[in-house]
Every structure is written in C-alpha cells, then in structure tokens.
Tab-separated table of C-alpha atoms and ligand atoms in Angstrom:
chain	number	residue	atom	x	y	z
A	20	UNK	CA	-58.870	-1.919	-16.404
A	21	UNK	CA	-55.250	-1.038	-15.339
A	22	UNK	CA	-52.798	-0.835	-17.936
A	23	UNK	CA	-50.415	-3.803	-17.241
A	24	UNK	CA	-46.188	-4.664	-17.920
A	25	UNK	CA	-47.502	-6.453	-21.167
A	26	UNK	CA	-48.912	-3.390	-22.462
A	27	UNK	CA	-46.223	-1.708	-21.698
A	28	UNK	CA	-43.938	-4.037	-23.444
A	29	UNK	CA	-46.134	-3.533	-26.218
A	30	UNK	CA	-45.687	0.263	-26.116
A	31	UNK	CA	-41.621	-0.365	-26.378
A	32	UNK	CA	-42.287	-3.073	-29.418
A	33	UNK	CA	-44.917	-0.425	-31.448
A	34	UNK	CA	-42.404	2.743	-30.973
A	35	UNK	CA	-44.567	4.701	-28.627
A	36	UNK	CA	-43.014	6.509	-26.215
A	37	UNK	CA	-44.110	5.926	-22.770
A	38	UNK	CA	-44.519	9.218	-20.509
A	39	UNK	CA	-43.824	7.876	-16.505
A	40	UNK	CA	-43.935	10.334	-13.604
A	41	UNK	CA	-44.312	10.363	-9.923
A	42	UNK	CA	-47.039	10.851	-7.669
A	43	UNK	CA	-47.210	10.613	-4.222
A	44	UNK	CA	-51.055	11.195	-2.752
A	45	UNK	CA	-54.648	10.883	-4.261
A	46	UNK	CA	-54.798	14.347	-5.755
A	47	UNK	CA	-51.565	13.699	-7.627
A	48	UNK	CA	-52.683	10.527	-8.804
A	49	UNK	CA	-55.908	11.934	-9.543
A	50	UNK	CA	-55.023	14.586	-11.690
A	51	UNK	CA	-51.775	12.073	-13.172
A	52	UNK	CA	-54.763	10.036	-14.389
A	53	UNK	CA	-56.815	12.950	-15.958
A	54	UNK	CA	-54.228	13.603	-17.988
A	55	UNK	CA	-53.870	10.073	-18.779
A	56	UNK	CA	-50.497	9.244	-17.705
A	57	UNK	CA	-49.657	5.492	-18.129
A	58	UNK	CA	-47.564	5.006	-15.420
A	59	UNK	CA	-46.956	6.453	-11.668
A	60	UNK	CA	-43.862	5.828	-9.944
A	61	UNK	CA	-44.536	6.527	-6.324
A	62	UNK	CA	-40.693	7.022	-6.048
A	63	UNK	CA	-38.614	7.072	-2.541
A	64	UNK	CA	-37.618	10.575	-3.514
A	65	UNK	CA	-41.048	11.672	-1.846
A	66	UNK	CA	-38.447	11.965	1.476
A	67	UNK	CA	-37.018	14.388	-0.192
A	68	UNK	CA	-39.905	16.205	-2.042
A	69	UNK	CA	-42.369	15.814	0.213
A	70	UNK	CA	-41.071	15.277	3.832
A	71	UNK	CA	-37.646	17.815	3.148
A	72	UNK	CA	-35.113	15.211	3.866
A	73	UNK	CA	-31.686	15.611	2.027
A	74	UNK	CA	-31.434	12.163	0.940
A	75	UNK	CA	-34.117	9.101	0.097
A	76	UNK	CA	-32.276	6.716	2.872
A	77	UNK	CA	-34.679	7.498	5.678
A	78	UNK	CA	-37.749	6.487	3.613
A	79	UNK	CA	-39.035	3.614	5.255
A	80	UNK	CA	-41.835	0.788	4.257
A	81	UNK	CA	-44.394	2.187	6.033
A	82	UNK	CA	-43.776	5.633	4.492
A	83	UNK	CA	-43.796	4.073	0.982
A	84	UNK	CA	-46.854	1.945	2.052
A	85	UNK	CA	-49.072	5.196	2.963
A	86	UNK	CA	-48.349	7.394	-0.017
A	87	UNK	CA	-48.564	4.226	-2.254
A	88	UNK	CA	-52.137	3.290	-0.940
A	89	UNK	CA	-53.294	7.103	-1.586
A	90	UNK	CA	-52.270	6.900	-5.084
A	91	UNK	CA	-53.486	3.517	-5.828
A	92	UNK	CA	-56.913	5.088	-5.034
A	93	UNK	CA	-56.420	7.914	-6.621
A	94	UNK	CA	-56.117	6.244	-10.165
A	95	UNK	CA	-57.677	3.304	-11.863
A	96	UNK	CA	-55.755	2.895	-15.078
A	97	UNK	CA	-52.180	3.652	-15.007
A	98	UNK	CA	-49.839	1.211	-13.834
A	99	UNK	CA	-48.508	2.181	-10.408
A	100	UNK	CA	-44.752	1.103	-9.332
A	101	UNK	CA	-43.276	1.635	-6.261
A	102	UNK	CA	-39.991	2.042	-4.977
A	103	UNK	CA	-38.648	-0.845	-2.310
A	104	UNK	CA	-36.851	1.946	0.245
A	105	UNK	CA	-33.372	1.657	1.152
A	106	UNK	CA	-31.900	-1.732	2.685
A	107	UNK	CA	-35.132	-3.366	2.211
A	108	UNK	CA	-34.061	-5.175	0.164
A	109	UNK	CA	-30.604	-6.463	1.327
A	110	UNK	CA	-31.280	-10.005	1.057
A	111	UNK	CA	-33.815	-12.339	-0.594
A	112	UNK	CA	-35.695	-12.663	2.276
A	113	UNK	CA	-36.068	-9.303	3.033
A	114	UNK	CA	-37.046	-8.338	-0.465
A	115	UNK	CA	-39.782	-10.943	-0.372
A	116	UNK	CA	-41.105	-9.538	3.143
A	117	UNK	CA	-41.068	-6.120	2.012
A	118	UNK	CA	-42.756	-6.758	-1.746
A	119	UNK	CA	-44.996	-8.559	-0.139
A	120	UNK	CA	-45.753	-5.691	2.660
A	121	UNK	CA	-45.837	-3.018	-0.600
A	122	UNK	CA	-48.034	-5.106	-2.809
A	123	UNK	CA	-50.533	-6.257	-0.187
A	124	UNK	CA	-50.920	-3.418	1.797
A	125	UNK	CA	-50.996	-0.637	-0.694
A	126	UNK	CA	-52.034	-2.493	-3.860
A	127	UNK	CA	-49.065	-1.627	-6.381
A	128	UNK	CA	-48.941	-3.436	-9.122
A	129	UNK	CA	-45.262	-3.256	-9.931
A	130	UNK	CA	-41.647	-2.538	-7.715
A	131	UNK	CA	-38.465	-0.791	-8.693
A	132	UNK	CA	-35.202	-2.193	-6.998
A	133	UNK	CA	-32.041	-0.424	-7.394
A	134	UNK	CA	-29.142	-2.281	-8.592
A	135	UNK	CA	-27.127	-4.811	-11.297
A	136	UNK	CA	-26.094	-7.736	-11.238
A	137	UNK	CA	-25.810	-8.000	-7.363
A	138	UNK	CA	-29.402	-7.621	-6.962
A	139	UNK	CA	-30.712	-10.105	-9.868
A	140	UNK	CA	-31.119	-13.290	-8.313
A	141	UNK	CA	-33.442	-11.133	-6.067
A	142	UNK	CA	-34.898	-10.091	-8.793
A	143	UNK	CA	-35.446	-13.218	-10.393
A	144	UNK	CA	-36.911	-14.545	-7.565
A	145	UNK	CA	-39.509	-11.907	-6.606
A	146	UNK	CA	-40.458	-12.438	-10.582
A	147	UNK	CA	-40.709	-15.799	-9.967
A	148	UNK	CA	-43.281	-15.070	-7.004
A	149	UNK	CA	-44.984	-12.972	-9.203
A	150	UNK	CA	-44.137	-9.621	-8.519
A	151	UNK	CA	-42.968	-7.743	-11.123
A	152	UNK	CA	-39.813	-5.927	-11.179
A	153	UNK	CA	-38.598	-2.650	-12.695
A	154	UNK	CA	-34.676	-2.333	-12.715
A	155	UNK	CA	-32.466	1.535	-12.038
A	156	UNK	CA	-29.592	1.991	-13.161
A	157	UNK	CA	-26.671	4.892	-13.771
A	158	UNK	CA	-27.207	7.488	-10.614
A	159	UNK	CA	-29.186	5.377	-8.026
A	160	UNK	CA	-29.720	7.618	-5.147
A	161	UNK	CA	-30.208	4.891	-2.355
A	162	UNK	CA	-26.334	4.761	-2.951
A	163	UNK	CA	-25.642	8.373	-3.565
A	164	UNK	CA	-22.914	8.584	-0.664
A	165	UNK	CA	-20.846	5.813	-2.462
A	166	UNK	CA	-21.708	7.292	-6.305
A	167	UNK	CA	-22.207	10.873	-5.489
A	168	UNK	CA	-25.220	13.061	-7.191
A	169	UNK	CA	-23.594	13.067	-10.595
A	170	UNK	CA	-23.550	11.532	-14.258
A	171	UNK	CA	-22.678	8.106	-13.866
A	172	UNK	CA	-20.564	5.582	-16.376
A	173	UNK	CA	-19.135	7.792	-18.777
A	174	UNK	CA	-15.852	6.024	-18.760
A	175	UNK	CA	-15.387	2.944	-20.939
A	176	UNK	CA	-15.319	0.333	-18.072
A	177	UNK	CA	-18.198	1.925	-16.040
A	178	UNK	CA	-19.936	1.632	-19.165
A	179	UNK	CA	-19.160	-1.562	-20.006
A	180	UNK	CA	-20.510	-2.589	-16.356
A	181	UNK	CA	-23.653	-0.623	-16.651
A	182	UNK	CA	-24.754	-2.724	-19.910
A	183	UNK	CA	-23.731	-6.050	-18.150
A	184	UNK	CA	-25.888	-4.873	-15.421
A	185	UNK	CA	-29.238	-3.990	-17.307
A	186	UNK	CA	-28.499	-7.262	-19.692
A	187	UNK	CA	-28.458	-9.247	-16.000
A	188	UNK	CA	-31.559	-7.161	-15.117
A	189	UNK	CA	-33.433	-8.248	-18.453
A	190	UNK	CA	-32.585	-11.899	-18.048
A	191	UNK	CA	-33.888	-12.168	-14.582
A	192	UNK	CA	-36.961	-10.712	-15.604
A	193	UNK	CA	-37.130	-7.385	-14.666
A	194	UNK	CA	-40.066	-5.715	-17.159
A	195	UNK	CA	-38.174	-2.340	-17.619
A	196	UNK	CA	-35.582	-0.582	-16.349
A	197	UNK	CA	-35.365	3.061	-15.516
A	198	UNK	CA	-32.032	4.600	-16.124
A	199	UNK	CA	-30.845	7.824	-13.977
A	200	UNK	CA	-27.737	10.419	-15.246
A	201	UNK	CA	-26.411	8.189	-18.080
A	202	UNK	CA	-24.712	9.677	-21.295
A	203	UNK	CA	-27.153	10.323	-23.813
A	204	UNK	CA	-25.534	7.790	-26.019
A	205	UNK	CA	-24.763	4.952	-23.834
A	206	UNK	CA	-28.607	5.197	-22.492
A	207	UNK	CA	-29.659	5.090	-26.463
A	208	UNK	CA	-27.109	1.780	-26.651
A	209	UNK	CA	-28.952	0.045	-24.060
A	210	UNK	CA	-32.209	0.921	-25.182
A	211	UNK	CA	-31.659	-0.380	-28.528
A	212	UNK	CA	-29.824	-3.653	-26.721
A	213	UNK	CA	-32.499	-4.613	-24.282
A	214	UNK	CA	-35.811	-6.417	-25.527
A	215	UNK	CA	-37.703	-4.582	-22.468
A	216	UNK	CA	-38.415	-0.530	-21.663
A	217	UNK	CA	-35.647	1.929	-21.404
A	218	UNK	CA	-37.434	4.895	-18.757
A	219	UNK	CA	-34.778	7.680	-18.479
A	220	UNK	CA	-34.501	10.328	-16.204
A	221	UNK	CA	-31.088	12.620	-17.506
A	222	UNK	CA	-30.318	9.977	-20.260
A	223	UNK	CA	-31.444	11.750	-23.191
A	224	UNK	CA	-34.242	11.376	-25.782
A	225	UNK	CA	-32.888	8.027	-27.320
A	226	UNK	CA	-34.791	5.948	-24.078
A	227	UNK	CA	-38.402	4.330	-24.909
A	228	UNK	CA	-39.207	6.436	-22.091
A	229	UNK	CA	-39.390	9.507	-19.699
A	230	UNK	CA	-39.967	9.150	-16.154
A	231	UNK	CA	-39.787	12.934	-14.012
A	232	UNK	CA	-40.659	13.653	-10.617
A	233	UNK	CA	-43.936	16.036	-9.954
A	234	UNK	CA	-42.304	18.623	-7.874
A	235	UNK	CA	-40.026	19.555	-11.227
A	236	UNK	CA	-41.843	19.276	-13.482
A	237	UNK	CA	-44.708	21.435	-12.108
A	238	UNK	CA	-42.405	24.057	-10.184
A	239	UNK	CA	-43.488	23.372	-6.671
A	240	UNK	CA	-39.768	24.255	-5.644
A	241	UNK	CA	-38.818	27.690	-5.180
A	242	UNK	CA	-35.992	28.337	-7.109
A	243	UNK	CA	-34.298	26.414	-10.365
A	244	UNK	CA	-35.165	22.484	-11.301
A	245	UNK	CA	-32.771	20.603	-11.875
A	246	UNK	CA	-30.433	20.206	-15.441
A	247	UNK	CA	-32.423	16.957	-16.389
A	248	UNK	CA	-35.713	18.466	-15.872
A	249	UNK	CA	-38.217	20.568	-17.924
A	250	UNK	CA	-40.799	22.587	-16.015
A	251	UNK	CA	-44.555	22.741	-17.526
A	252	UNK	CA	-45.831	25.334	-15.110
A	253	UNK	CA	-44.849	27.199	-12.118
A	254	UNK	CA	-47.771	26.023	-9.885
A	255	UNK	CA	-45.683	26.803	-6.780
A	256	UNK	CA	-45.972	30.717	-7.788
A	257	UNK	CA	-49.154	30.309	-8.810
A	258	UNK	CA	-50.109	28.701	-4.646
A	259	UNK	CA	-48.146	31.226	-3.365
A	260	UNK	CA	-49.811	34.347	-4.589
A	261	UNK	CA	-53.185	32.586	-4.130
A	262	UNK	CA	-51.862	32.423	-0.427
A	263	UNK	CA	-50.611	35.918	-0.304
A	264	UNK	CA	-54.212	37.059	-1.295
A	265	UNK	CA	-55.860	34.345	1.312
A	266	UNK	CA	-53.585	36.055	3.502
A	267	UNK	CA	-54.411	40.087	3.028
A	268	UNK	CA	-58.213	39.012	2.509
A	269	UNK	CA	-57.933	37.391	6.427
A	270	UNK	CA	-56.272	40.598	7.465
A	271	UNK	CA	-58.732	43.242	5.481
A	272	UNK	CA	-61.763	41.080	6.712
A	273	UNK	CA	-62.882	40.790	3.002
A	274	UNK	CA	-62.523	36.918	3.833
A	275	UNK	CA	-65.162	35.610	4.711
A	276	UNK	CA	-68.473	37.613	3.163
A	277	UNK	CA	-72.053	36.403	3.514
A	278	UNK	CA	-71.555	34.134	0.792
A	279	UNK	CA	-69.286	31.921	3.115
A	280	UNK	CA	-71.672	31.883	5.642
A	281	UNK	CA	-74.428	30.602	7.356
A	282	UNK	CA	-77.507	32.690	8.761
A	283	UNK	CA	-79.678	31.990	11.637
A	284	UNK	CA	-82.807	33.306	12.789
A	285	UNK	CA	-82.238	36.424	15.528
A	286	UNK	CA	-85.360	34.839	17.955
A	287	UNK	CA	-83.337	31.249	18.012
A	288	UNK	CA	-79.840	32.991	18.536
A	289	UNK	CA	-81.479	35.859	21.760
A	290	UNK	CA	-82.986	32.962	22.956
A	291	UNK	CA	-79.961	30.687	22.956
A	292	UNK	CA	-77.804	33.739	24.853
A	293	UNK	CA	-80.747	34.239	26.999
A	294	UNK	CA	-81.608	37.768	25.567
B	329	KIV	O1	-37.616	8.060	-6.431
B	329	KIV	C1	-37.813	8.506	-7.577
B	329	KIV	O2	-38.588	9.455	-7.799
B	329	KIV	C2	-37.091	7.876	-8.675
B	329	KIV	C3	-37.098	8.561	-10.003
B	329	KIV	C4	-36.234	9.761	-9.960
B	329	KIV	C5	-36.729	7.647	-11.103
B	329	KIV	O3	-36.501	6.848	-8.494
C-alpha cells in the first residue's frame, strides 16, 4: 500500500519529520524506495539535472509524463508528486487538462503547483476534482526571470505576502506546501501557522520537512552543490573512475576475458566459414 496525504498529515500532527526527495527514472525510484523514502517529487528541475537545460521552463507535459511513469514503477510505497511544468497551468482549464494528463497517464498520486493566492481557486478546484495539491512557495523557479535565483521574502512586506499566500494555499486545500529559499525563521513561522506540512528546501530546520534534489545530494555534479544542500556521497567520482578503468581495460584488452564470453565448438565454427 502507498503511503497517502493523510498519512502524511499524520506525520506533521505526531512530530515526525518527513524526508522528501526527487527522483526522476525507475532506478532512482527504486533505490529511493529501498531506503524507504516516503515521498518522491519527480520535480521539473529534471530539465535541468537531467536534460542540461539552464532553466525548468522548457519542461513540458510529456517530459514530466515519461519520467513520472518510470518512477511510479519503480516504487510501490512512497507517495509520488509531480510537478505541473511551466504555463500548464495558466488557467483552470488548463490545470484540469494537464492534472488530468499527469495523473492518468503516469499514475502520480499527488501535483505541486507553483504559486499564492493567484493560483488557489485553481487549486481549490483541482482538490475539488480530487487531485491533490501540494503548494511552493519563496524561490519558485518556473518564475525565476521575474524573482531571480535568490532568497526570497526577507523584507517585512514580502513576508507578510508569503504567509497570506501559504494561509490561501491551506484553505483551498492544498495538503502541504513546499517552501524554496525562505529565511530560516519566517519558514519556522509558517510551519508552526499552517495545520498542513511545511517541506523546505533552503528554509532551515524549523520545516516539518526536507525535500532535496538527487543530483545534490548524491554528487552527480562535478564541482560544488549548492548552499542549501548537503551531499551524502560523491557517486559522480565514484562513476567516473569506474569509467576511467572501463576505459583503460577496453584499451589494454583486459576487458573482456573468457569469463565474459561465450565458447563454441571449433567443428560448428570451420564449418560455418567453410574451413
Ligand atoms: O523541481 C524540483 O525539483 C523542485 C524542488 C527543488 C522542490 O521543485
């Protein structure tokens, strides 16, 4: 059984933490769900991560759709969210058209939106339809060329508008709400204000939640992570030298040996070249 938004919910009311990252393809998901991660965001920032773009904006549906389908199959109990791409979900109608492409096709259980208040009579009504919604807030990246790629609200009236925005979020019935580059202390504020799931990502430890993307965390970027995130391991040095010595073995011919190989009887193989 697939965890669901209630147990989640649950996890906020109890005080346990709840550990969120993002996959993008079965083997993510797959190993995500070994380690028995609760929830997968299959995030729009797999244009950047995984396709190189600079930006999420050219992420469209059917990208989302793909990757989401892989890592729908490649778990069975965490809760899988995915992001609606960029202009998507402009109007009502679009949103429903494009939650319903998402849900049907690759069998999320949840979507994130970015926005406040503008966007929650969208997201009332795709909660009403029975999809359920996960809010972001603070940095949202679909907008980066109007917010730019830094901390967002730390002035008093920003602030002020963020908190309107996740209260407008909670009463149209988004289930949690993931907040990007916020103060430390404004994201604990909100937390401790809103009835459902705080997920941060750069908003310090006071959230009910972490959410961090895969390529950070694990070090499959050459050079440094970003400020927000912590790396675990360095897997990307770790593929590389397995490369480099995939590589030399090629050149030296000590790849492949017998034990990579298959045999066949000399009488079938002179008869075969006519010897
Ligand atoms: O697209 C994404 O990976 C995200 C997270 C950074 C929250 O939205």
């Amino acid at each position: 059984m697939r965890i669901t938004v209630f147990d989640i919910q649950a996890m906020k009311e109890s005080g346990q933490r709840i550990a969120m990252l993002t996959a993008y393809d079965h083997p993510s998901a797959a190993l995500a769900e070994r380690a028995e991660v609760p929830m997968l965001l299959v995030g729009d920032s797999l244009g950047m991560v995984v396709h190189g773009a600079d930006t999420t904006l050219p992420v469209t549906l059917d990208d989302m759709i793909r990757h989401a389908r892989a890592v729908v199959r490649g778990s069975s109990r965490a809760l899988v969210v995915a992001d609606l791409p960029f202009l998507t979900y402009a109007t009502e109608g679009d949103a429903i058209a494009s939650a319903r492409r998402v849900m049907q096709e690759a069998g999320v259980q949840a979507l994130k939106l970015e926005g406040g208040i503008s966007i929650a009579p969208t997201v009332r009504r795709l909660t009403e339809l029975g999809v359920p919604v996960m809010g972001h807030l603070g940095l949202t990246p679909q907008a980066q060329h109007t917010l730019g790629l830094r901390v967002q609200a730390r002035q008093a009236e920003a602030a002020r508008r963020l908190v309107e925005d996740a209260l407008a979020l909670q009463d149209a019935g988004a289930f949690a709400l993931v907040l990007e580059l916020v103060p430390a202390p404004l994201a604990a504020a909100v937390t401790r204000r809103l009835r459902i799931p705080v997920i941060g990502i750069g908003a310090g430890a006071g959230c009910d939640g972490q959410v961090q993307v895969w390529h950070d965390l694990l070090g499959l970027f050459p050079g440094k992570s970003p400020r927000h995130a912590k790396r675990y391991a360095d897997i990307g040095t770790a593929i590389e030298e397995a490369l480099r010595a995939y590589v030399g073995d090629v050149r030296s011919g000590a790849f492949p040996t017998v034990a990579q190989s298959s045999g066949m009887d000399p009488e079938e193989l002179s008869r075969a070249l006519g010897g």
